[in-house]
Coordinates of N, CA and C in Angstrom, one line a residue:
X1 N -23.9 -12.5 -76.4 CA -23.2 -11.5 -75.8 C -21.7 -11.6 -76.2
X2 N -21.3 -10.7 -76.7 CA -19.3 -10.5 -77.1 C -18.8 -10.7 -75.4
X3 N -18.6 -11.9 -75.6 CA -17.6 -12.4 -74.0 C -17.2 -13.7 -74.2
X4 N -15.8 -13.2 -73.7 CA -15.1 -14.5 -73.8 C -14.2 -15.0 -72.7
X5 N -13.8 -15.7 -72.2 CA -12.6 -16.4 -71.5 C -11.4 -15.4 -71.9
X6 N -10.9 -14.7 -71.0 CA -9.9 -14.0 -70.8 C -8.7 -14.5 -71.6
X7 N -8.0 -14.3 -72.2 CA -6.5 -14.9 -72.3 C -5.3 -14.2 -71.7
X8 N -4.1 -14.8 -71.6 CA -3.6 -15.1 -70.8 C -2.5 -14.0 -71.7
X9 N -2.8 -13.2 -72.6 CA -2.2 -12.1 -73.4 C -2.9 -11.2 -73.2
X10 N -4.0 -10.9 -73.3 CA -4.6 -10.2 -72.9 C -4.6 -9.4 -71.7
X11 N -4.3 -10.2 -70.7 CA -4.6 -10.1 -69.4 C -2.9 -9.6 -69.3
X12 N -2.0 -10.1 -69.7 CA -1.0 -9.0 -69.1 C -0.9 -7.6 -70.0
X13 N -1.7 -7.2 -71.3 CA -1.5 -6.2 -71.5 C -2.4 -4.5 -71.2
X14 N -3.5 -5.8 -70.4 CA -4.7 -4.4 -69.8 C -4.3 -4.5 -68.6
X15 N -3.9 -3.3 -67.7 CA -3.5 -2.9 -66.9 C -4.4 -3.2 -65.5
X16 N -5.3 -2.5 -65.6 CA -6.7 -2.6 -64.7 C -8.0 -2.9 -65.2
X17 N -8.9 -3.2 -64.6 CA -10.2 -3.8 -65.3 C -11.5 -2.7 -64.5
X18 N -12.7 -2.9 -64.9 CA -13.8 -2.5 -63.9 C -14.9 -3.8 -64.2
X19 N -15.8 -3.8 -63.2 CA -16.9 -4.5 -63.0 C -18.0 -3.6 -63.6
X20 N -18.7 -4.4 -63.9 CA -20.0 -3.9 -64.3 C -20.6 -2.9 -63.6
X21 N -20.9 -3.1 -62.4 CA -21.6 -2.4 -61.4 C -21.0 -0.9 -61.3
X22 N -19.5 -1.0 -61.0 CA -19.0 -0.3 -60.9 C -19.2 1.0 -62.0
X23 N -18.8 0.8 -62.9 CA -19.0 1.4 -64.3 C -20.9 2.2 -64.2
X24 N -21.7 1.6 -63.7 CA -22.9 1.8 -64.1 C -23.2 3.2 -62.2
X25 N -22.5 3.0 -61.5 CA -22.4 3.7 -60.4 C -21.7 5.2 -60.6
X26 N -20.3 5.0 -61.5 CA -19.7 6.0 -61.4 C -20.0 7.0 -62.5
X27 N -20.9 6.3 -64.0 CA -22.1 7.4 -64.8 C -23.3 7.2 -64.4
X28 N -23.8 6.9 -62.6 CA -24.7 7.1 -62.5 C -26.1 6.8 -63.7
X29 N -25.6 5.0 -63.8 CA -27.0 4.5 -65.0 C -26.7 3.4 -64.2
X30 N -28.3 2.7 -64.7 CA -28.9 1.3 -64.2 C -27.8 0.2 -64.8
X31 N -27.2 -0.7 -63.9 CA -26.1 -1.8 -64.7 C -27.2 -2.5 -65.9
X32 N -28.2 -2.3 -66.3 CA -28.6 -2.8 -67.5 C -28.1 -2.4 -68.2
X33 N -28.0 -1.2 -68.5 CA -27.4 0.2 -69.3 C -25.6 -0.4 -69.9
X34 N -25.0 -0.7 -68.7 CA -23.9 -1.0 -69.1 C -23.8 -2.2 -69.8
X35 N -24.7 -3.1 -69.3 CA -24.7 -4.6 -70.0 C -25.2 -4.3 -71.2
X36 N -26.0 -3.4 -71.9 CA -26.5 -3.1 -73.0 C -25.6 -3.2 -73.7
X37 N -24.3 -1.8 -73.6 CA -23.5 -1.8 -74.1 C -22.6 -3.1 -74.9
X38 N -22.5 -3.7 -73.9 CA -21.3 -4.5 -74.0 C -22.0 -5.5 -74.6
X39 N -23.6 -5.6 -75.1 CA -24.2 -6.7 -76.0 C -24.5 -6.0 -77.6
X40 N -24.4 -4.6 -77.4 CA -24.3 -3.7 -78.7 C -22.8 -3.9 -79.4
X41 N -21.9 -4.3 -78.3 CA -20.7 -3.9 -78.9 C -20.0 -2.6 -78.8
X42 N -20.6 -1.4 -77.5 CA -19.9 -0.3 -77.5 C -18.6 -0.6 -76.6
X43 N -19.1 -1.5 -75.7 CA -18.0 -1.9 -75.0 C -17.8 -3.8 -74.9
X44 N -16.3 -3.6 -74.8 CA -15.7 -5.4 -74.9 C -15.1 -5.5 -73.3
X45 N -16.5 -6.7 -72.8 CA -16.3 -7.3 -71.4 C -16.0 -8.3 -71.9
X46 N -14.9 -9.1 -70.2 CA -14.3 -10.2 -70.7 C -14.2 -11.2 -69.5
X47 N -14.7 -12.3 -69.2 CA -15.0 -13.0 -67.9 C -13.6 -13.5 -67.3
X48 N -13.2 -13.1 -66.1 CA -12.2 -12.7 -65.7 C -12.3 -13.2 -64.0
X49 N -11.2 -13.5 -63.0 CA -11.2 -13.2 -61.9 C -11.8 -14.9 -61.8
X50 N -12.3 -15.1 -60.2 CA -12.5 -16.3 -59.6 C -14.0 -16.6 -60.1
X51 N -14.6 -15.8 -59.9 CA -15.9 -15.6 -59.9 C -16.3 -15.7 -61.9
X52 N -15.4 -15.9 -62.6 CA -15.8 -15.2 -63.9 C -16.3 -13.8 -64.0
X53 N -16.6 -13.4 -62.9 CA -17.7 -11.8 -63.6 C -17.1 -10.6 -64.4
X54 N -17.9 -10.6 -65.4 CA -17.8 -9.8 -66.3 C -17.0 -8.2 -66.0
X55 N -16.1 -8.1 -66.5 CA -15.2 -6.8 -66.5 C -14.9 -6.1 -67.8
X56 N -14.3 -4.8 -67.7 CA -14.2 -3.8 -69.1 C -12.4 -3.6 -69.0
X57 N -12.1 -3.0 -69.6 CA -10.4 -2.6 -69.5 C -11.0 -1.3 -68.9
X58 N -10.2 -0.8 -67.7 CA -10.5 0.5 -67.5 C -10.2 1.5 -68.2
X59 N -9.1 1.3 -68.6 CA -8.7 2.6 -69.6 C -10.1 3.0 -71.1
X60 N -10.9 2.0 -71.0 CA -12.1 2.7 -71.7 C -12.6 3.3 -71.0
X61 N -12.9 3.7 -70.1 CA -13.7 4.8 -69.0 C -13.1 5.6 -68.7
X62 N -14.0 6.7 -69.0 CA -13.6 8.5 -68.9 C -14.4 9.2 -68.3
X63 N -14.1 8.9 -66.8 CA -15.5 10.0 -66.1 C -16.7 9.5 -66.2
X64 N -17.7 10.2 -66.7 CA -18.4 10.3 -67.2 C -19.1 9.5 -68.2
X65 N -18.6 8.9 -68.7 CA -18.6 8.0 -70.4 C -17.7 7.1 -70.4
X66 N -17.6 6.8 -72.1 CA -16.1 6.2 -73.0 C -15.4 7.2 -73.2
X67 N -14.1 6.8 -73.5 CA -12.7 7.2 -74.1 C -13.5 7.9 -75.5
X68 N -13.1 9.3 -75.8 CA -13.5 9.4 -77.0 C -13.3 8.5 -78.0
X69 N -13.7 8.4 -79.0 CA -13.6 7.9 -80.4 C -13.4 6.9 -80.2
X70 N -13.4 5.7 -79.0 CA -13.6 4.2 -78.9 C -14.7 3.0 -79.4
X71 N -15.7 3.8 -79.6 CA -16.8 3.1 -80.1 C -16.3 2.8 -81.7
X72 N -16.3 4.4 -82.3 CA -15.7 4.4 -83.6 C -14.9 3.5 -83.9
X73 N -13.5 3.5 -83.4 CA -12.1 2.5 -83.5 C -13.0 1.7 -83.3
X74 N -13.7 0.4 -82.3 CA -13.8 -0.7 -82.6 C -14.8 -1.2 -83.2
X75 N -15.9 -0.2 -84.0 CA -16.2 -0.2 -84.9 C -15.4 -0.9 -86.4
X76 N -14.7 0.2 -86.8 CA -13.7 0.0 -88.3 C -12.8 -1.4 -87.8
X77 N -12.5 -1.9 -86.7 CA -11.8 -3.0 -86.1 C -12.6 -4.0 -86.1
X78 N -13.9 -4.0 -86.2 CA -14.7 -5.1 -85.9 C -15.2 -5.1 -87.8
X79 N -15.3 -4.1 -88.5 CA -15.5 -4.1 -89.7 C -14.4 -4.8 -90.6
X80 N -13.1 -4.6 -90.3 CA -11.6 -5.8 -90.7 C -12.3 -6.6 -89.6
X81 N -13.2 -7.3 -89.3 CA -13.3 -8.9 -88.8 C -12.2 -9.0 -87.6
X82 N -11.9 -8.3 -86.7 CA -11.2 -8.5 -85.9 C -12.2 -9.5 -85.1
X83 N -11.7 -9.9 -83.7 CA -12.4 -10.9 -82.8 C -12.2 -10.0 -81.4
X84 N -13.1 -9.9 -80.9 CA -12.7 -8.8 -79.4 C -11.4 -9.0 -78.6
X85 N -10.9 -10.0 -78.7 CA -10.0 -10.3 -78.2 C -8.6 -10.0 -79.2
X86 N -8.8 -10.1 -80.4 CA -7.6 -8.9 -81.5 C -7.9 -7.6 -80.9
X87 N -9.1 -7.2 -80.8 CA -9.7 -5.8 -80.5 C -8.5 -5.2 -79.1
X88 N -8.5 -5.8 -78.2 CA -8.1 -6.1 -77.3 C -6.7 -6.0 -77.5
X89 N -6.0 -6.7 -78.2 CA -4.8 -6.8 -77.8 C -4.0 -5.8 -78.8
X90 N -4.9 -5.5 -80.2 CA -4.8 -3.9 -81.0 C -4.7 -3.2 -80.5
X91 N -5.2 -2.9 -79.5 CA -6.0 -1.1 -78.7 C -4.6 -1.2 -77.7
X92 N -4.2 -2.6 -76.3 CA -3.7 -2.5 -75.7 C -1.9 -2.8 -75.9
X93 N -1.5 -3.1 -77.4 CA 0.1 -3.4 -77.7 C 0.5 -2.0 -78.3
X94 N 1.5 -2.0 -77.3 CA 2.6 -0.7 -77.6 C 2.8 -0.4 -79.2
X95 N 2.9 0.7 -79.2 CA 3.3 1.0 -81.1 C 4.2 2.0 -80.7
X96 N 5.4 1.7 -81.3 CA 6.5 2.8 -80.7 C 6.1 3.9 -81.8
X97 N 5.4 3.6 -82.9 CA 5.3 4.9 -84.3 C 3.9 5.8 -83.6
X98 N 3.5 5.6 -82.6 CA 2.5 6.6 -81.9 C 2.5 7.2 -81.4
X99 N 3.6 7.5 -80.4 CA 4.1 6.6 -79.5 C 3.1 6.4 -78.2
X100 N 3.1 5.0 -78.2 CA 2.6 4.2 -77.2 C 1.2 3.4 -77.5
X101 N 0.6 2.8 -76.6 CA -0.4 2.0 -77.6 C -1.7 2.6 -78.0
X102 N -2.6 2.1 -79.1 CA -3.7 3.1 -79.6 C -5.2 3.4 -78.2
X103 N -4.7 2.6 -77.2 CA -5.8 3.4 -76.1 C -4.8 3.9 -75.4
X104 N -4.0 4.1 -75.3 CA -3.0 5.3 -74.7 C -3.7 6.2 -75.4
X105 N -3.3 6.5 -76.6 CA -3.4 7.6 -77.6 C -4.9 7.9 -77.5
X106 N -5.9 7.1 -77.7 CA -7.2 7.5 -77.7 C -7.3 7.9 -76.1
X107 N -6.9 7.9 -74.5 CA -7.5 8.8 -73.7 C -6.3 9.9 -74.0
X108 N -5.7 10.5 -74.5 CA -4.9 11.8 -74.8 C -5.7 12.2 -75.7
X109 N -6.6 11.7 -76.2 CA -7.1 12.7 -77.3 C -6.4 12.9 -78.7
X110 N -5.7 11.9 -78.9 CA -4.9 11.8 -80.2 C -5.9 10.5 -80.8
X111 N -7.2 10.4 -80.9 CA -8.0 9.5 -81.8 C -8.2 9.8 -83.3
X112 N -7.5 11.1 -84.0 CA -7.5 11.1 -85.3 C -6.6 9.7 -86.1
X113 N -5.5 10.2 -85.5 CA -4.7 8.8 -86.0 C -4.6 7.1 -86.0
X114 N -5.4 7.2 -84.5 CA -5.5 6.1 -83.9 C -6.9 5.6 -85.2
X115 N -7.7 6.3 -85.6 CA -8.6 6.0 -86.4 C -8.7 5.8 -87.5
X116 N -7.2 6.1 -87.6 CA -6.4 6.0 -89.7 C -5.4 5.0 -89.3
X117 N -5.2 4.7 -88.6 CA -4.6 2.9 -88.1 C -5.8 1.9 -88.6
X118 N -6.5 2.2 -87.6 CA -8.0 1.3 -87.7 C -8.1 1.2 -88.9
X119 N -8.5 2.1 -89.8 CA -8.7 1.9 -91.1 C -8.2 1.1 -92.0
X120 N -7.1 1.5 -91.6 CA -5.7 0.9 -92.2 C -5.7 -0.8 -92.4
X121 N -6.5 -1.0 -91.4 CA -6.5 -2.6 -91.0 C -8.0 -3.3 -91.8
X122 N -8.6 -2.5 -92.3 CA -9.7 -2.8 -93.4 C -9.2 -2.7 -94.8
X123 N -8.0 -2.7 -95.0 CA -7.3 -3.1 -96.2 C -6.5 -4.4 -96.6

């Protein structure tokens, strides 16, 4: 499973987190479903808190789903050999030429760019 021990950069640049459970209640699916994910790689959980238990950055959850075009991005991010925790700290560090960081920009719906960044980083 993509999970790792939190770091201590990480962790001050993701804002809020969700629990498994939680996530699997609010799109109404079995928490297997979500665990699925996060062993496919659509989503990066990261063991966190007293308990260790597994958590997501919130700002990947949209309602209903993911953040548009998140899968994609950490796709082409994980294709440049990123480590989920690069993934992590890519998505969540400010870019003042965006403006603001690429999961800002990906829940606004500006994932065109954010996706020719990504790219960018497979060269």
């Amino acid at each position: 499973m993509p999970v790792s021990e939190i770091e201590s950069k990480i962790e001050s640049l993701v804002p809020a987190w969700l629990y498994l459970p939680d996530i699997s209640e609010q799109w109404g699916v079995p928490v297997t479903e979500v665990r699925d994910m996060v062993k496919s790689g659509q989503l990066i959980a990261v063991r966190r808190g007293p308990n260790k238990s597994l958590q997501v950055p919130a700002p990947f959850i949209d309602g209903p789903g993911l953040v548009k075009h998140l899968s994609g991005t950490m796709t082409l991010l994980r294709d440049a050999k990123m480590t989920d925790e690069e993934i992590l700290e890519w998505l969540f560090t400010e870019d003042p030429t965006l403006p603001g960081s690429p999961i800002q920009a990906l829940v606004e719906n500006r994932g065109t760019e954010v996706k020719r960044r990504a790219q960018a980083e497979l060269l």
